[in-house]
XYZ file of C-alpha atoms in Angstrom:
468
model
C 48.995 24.884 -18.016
C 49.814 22.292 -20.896
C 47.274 20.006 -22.772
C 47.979 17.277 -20.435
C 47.239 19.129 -16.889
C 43.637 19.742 -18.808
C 43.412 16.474 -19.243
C 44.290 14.941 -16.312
C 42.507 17.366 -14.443
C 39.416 15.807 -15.814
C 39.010 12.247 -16.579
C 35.482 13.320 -18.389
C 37.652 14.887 -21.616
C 39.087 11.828 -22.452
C 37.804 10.826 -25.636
C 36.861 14.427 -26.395
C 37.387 15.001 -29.898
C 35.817 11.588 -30.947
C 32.743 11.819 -28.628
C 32.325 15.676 -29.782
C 29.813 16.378 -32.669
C 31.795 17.767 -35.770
C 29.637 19.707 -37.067
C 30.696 22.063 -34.744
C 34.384 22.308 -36.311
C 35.113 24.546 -39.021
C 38.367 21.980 -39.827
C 40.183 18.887 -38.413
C 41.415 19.123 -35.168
C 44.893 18.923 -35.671
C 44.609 22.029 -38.050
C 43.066 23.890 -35.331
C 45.405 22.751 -32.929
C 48.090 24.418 -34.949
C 46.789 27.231 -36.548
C 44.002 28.548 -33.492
C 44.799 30.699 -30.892
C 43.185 29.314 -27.689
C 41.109 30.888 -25.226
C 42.523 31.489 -21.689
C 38.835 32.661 -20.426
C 35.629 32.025 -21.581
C 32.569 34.517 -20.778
C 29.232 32.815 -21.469
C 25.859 35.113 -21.955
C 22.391 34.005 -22.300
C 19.156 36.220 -22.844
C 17.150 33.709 -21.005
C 13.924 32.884 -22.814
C 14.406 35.509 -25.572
C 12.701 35.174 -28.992
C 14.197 36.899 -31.980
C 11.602 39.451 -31.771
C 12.838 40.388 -28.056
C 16.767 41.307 -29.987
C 15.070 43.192 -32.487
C 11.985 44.849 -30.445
C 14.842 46.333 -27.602
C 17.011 47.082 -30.766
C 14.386 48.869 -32.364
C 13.380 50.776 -28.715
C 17.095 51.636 -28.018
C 17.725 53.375 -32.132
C 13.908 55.296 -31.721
C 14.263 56.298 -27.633
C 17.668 56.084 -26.402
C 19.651 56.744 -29.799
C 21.662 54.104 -30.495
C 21.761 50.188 -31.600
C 22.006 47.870 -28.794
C 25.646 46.080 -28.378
C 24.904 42.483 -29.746
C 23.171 44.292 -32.749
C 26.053 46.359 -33.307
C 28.499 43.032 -33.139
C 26.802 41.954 -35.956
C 26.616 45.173 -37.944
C 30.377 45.439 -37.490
C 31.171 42.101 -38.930
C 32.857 41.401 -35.172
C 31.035 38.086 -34.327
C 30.342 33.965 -35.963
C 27.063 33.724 -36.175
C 24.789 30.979 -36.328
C 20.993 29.284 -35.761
C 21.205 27.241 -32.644
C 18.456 24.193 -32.138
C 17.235 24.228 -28.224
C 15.313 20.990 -28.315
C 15.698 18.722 -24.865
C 15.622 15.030 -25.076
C 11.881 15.110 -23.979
C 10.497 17.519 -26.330
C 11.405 20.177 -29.229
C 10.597 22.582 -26.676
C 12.445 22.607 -23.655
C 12.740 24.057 -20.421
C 15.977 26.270 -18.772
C 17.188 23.278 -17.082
C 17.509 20.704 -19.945
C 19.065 23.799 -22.153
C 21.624 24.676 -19.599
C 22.594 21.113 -18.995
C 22.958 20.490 -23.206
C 25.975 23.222 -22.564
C 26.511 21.645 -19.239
C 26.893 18.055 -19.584
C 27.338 17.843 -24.050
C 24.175 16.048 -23.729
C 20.439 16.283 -24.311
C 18.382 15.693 -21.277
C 14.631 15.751 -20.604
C 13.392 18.786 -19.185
C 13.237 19.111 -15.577
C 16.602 17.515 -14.499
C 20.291 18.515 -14.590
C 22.641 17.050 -15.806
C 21.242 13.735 -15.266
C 21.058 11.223 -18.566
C 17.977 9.071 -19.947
C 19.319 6.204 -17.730
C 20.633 7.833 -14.866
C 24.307 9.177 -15.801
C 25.821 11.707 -13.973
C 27.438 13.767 -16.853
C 29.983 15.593 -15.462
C 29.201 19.295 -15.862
C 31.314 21.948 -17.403
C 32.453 24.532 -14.763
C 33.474 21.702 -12.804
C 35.719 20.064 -15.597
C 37.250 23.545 -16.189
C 37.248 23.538 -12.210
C 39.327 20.711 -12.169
C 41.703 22.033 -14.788
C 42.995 25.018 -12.871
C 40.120 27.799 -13.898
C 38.268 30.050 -12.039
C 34.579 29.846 -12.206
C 31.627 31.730 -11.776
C 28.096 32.452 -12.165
C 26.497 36.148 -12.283
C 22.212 35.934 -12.759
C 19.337 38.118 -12.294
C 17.280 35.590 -10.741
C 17.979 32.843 -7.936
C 21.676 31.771 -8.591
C 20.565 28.124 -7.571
C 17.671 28.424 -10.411
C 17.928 26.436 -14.069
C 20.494 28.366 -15.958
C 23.419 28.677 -13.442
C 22.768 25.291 -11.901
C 23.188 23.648 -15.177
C 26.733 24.607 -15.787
C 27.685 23.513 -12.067
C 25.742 20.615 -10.715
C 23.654 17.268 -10.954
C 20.421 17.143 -9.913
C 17.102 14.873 -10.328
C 14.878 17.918 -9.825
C 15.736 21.686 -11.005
C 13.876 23.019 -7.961
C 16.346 21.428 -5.693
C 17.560 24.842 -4.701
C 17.584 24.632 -0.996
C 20.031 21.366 -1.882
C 21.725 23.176 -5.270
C 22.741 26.125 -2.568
C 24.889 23.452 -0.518
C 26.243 21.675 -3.711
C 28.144 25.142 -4.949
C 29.480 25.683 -1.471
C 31.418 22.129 -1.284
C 32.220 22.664 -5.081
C 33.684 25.525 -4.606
C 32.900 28.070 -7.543
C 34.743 31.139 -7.055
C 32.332 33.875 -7.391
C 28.301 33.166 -7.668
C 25.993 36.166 -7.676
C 22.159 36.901 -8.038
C 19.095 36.746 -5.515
C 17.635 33.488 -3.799
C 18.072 34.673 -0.122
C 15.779 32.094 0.726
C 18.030 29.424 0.023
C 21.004 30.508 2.258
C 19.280 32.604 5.236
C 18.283 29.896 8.134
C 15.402 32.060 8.992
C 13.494 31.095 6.080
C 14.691 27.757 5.245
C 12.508 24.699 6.919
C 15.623 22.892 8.311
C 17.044 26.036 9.523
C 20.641 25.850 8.140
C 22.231 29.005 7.928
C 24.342 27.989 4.514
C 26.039 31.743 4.444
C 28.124 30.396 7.717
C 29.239 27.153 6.023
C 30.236 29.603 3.261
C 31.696 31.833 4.998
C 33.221 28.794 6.454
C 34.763 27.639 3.735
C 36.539 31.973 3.432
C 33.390 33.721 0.872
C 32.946 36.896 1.730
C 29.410 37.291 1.175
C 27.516 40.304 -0.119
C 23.908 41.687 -0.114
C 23.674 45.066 -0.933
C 25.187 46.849 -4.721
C 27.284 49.207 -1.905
C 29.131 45.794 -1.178
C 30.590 45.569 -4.784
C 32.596 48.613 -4.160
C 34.724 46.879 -0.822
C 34.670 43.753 -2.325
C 38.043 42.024 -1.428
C 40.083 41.517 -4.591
C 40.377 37.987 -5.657
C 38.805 36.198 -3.036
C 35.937 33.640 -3.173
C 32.525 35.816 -3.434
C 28.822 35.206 -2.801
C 26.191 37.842 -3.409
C 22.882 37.179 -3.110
C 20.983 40.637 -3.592
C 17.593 39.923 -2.960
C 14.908 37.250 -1.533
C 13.680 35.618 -4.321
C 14.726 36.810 -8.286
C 16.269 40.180 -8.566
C 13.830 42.962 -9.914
C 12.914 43.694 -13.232
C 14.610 46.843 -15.174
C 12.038 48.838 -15.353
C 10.916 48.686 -11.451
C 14.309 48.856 -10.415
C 14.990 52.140 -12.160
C 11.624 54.100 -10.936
C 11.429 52.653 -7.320
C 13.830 53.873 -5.323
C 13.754 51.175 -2.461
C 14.930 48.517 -5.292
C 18.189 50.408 -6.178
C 20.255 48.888 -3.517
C 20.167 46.507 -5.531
C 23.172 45.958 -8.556
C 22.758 45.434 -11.868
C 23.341 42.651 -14.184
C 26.636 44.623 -15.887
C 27.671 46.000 -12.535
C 27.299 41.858 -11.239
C 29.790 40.712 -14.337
C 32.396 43.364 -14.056
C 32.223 42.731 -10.650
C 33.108 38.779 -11.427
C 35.038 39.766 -13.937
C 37.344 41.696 -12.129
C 37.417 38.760 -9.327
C 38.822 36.008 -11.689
C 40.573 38.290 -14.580
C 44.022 37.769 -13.147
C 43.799 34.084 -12.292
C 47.032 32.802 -14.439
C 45.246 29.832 -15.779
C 41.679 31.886 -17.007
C 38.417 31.440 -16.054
C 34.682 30.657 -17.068
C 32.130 33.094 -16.380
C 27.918 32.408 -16.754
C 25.968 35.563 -16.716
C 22.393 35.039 -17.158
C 19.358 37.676 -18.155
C 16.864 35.679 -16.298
C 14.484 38.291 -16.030
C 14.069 38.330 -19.540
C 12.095 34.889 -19.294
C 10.007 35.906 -16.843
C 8.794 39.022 -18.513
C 7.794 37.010 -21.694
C 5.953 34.549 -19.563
C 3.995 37.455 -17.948
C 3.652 39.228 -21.882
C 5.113 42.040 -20.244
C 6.725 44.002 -23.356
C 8.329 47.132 -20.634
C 9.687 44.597 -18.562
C 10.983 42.648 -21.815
C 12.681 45.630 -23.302
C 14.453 47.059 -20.132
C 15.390 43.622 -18.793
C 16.783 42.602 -22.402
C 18.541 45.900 -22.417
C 19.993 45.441 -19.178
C 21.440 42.120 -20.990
C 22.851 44.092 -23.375
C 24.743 46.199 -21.129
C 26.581 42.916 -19.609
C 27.041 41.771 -23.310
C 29.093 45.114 -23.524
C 31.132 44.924 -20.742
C 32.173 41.026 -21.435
C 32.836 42.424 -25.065
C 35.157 45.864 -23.772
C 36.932 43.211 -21.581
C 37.204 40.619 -24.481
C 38.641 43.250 -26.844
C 41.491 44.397 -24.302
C 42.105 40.888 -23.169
C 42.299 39.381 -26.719
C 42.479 35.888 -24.968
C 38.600 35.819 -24.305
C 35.896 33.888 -25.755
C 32.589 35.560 -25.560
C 29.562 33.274 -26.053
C 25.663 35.542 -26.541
C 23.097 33.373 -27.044
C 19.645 32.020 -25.618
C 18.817 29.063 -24.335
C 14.861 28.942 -25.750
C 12.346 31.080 -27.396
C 9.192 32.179 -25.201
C 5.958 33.751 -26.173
C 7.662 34.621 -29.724
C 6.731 38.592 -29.062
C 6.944 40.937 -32.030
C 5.918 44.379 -33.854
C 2.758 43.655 -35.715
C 1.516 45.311 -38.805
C -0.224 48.761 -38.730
C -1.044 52.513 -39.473
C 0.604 53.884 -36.374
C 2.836 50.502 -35.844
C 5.919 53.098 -35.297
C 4.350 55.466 -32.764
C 2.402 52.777 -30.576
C 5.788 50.919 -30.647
C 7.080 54.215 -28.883
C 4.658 54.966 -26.791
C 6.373 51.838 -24.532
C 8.900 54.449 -23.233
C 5.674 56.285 -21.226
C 5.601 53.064 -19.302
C 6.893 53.888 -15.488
C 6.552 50.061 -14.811
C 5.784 46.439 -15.212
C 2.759 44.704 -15.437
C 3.075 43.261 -12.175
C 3.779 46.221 -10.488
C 0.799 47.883 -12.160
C -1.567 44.775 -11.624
C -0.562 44.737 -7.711
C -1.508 47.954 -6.744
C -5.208 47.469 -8.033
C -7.424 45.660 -5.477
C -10.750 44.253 -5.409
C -12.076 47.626 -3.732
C -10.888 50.019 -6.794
C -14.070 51.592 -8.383
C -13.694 51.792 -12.526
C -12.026 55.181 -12.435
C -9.703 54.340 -9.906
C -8.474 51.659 -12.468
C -8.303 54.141 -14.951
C -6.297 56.409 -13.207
C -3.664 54.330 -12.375
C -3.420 52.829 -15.840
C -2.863 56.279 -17.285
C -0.798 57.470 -14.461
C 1.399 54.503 -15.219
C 1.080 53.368 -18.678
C -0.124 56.428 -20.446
C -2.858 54.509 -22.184
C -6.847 55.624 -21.726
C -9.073 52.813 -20.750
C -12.602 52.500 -22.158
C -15.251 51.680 -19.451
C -15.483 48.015 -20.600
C -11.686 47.548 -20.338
C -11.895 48.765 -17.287
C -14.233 46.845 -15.718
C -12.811 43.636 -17.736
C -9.764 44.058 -15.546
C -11.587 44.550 -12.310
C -13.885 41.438 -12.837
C -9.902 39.509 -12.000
C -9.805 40.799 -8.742
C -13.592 40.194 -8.033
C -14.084 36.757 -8.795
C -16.320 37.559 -11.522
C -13.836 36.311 -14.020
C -11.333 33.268 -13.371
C -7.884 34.044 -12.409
C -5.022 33.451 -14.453
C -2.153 30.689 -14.388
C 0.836 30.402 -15.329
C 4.897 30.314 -14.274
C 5.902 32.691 -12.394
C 2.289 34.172 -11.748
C 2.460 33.865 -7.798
C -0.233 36.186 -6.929
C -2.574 35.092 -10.346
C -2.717 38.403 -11.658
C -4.313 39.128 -15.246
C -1.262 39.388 -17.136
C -3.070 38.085 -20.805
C -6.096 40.253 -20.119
C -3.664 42.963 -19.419
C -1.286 42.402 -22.508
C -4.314 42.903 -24.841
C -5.288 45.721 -23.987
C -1.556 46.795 -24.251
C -1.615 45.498 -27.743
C -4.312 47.695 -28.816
C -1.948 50.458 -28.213
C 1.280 50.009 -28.718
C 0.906 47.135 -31.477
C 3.074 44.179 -29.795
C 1.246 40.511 -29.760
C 2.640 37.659 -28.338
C 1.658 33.888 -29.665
C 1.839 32.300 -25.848
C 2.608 32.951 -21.995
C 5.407 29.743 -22.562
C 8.289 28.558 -23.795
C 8.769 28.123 -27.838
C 10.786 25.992 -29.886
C 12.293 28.488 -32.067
C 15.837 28.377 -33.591
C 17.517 30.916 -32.095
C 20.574 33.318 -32.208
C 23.827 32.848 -31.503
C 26.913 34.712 -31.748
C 30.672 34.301 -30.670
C 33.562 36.960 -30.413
C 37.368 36.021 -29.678
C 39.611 33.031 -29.725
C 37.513 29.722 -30.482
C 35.077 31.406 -32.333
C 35.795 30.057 -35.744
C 34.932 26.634 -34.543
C 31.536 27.936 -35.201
C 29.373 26.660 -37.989
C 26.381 28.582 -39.295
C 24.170 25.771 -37.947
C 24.446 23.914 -33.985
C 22.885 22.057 -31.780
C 22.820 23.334 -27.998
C 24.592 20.512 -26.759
C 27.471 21.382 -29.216
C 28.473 24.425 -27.346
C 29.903 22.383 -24.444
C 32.239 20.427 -26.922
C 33.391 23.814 -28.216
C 34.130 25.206 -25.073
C 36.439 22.767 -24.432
C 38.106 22.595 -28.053
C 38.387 26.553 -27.934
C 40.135 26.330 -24.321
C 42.320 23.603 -24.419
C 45.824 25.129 -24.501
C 48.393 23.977 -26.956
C 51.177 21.877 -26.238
C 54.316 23.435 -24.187
């Protein structure tokens, strides 16, 4: 594929390197043209809703428990990687939400948060996996929560509203992404949606083979289009998933991208690959620092098998970034700050997990018991009976996203705090620089400082193949 098929495949390039910011280019574009190597694929990570002190608290858990540094860590230890700050500010605010951030890499443009892909005034921006859609790639999306939610949706579709999923399910089916993984059952499964389509038969309609169980990875046909959705809802968290049995039917974030990976790796014009740590979000809205670690350290295993492919393929740009802070966690000062770090590997389980099994009906010691059956950590009386005021209306439940059930997540994360030192400054969204790193051909377009919306005009410089 020449520079012109790119092109022509989609009219939205044209204009490219005038409309695209330059800050993002190390040198003129002609220079590049000549000198770069291009990128036939293009594998694009993001630690949703990770602070910096998420990287360096699951770093700092994997050296003390497990042994080792974590991958991304380790990229930038071994001088592999660009590196660079990256502003996440929407059009709306200087703190945004996972919809406006994925459509800045999406569309090249900052939108207000809520929407995708949709401009101040209405414009459809065209968004990225379809314009390397239309130029002969393969394209795909791999996430531990709903694959219609914010993150994936941003690369692939327009939308007025990001909880159009029920619609956003439909749109990738007559789009026609090649391999889409992650939960959201209740988007495709006519049983539970209100209008009773069954959208699995228009994709299996249009020749998906469709997946549900991590047993289906290993008779996946080779090549063809794939949809796996894994779970009603978001995926589980890490932690759960590992001490539960029932939940390990269902895959893993790594064992989702090599799975994609090995779907679209032989594709003779490339492809573009999304994988999303979505969980990872979630956990730092609940102030859940087990769920954090495992779920960012479940990230980092996908960062290492897009990085093991990259470094056999050699024509693979690996993207690792986040698209927002939230609830800016981190190791705070203290005598014992080291061992109450550590005692976060006696956790069996998340907060929610924990928090659901007590009911309004547990006595104080009840409470107590399962605290330190789960978390290791001795209540007092007081903090015992704090917690059970939630569930007996004597104190008022708690809000917040992803808080279905309005369980005493903040009540619960203090107490945590007292004992294994992490505090967290929110239950939301921050607008924190953040990391970003880049491995592979196209990466020295990267300058030490971005904005989000930059990344999609780099994608498309690093990709565009030279001249026949």
């Amino acid at each position: 594929m020449n520079r012109r098929r790119f092109l022509k495949g989609s009219s939205a390039l044209a204009g490219l390197f005038t409309l695209g910011p330059s800050v993002i280019l190390a040198n003129d574009v002609e220079t590049i043209s000549k000198k770069a190597k291009k990128a036939k694929n293009i594998i694009f990570l993001i630690s949703d809703g990770m602070s910096c002190g998420t990287l360096q608290m699951a770093d700092l858990y994997s050296q003390h428990i497990l042994g080792k540094n974590t991958e991304w860590i380790n990229l930038y230890k071994e001088n592999k990687v660009s590196r660079a700050l990256m502003d996440t500010a929407s059009a709306s605010s200087p703190v945004t939400d996972s919809a406006a951030a994925s459509s800045s890499f999406g569309s090249g443009h900052r939108v207000k948060n809520g929407v995708l892909n949709i401009g101040l005034n209405g414009e459809k921006y065209l968004p990225i996996w379809q314009k390397f859609k239309n130029a002969g790639k393969k394209t795909g999306c791999v996430t531990t929560v709903t694959i219609t939610h914010a993150t994936p949706a941003g690369f692939c579709v327009n939308s007025d509203s990001r909880n159009a999923e029920n619609e956003i399910a439909e749109m990738y089916a007559e789009l026609g992404f090649d391999v889409m993984m992650g939960g959201g059952d209740e988007f495709f499964n006519p049983s539970k949606r209100k209008d009773k389509k069954d959208i699995y038969k228009i994709y299996e309609k249009k020749g998906y083979q469709v997946l549900k169980e991590k047993s289906d990875l290993e008779n996946i046909k080779k090549g063809g289009k794939t949809l796996g959705i894994f779970a009603n809802g978001a995926l589980p968290y890490t932690i759960d998933q590992n001490n539960i049995p029932e939940l390990q039917k269902t895959p893993t974030l790594a064992q989702m991208s090599a799975a994609a990976i090995d779907q679209m790796k032989d594709h003779k014009n490339g492809f573009v690959l999304l994988i999303e740590g979505g969980k990872v979000d979630w956990a730092a809205h609940a102030n859940d620092i087990a769920a954090l670690i495992h779920d960012q350290l479940a990230f980092d295993e996908a960062v290492k098998t897009a990085i093991d492919f990259a470094e056999k393929d050699k024509e693979t740009l690996v993207i690792i970034t986040t698209d927002h802070g939230n609830a800016n966690p981190g190791l705070i000062y203290g005598a014992n700050a080291k061992e109450n770090f550590d005692s976060i590997a006696d956790y069996k389980y998340t907060n929610e997990y924990i928090l659901n099994s007590i009911h309004a009906d547990f006595n104080l010691q009840q409470i107590k018991d399962w605290v330190k059956e789960t978390n290791k950590i001795s209540l007092t009386d007081d903090e015992a009976k704090h917690l059970k005021d939630f569930y007996s209306g004597l104190e008022k439940q708690e809000d917040g996203l992803y808080n279905y059930k309005k369980l005493p997540f903040k009540a619960y994360s203090e107490i945590q705090k007292k004992h294994n030192n992490v505090g967290w400054i929110s239950m939301d969204h921050s607008g924190d620089y953040v990391e970003l790193a880049m491995y592979g051909p196209g990466s020295e377009l990267l300058k030490p400082f971005v904005q989000n919306k930059d990344l999609h005009y780099l994608m498309l410089q690093a990709s565009i193949e030279k001249e026949s």
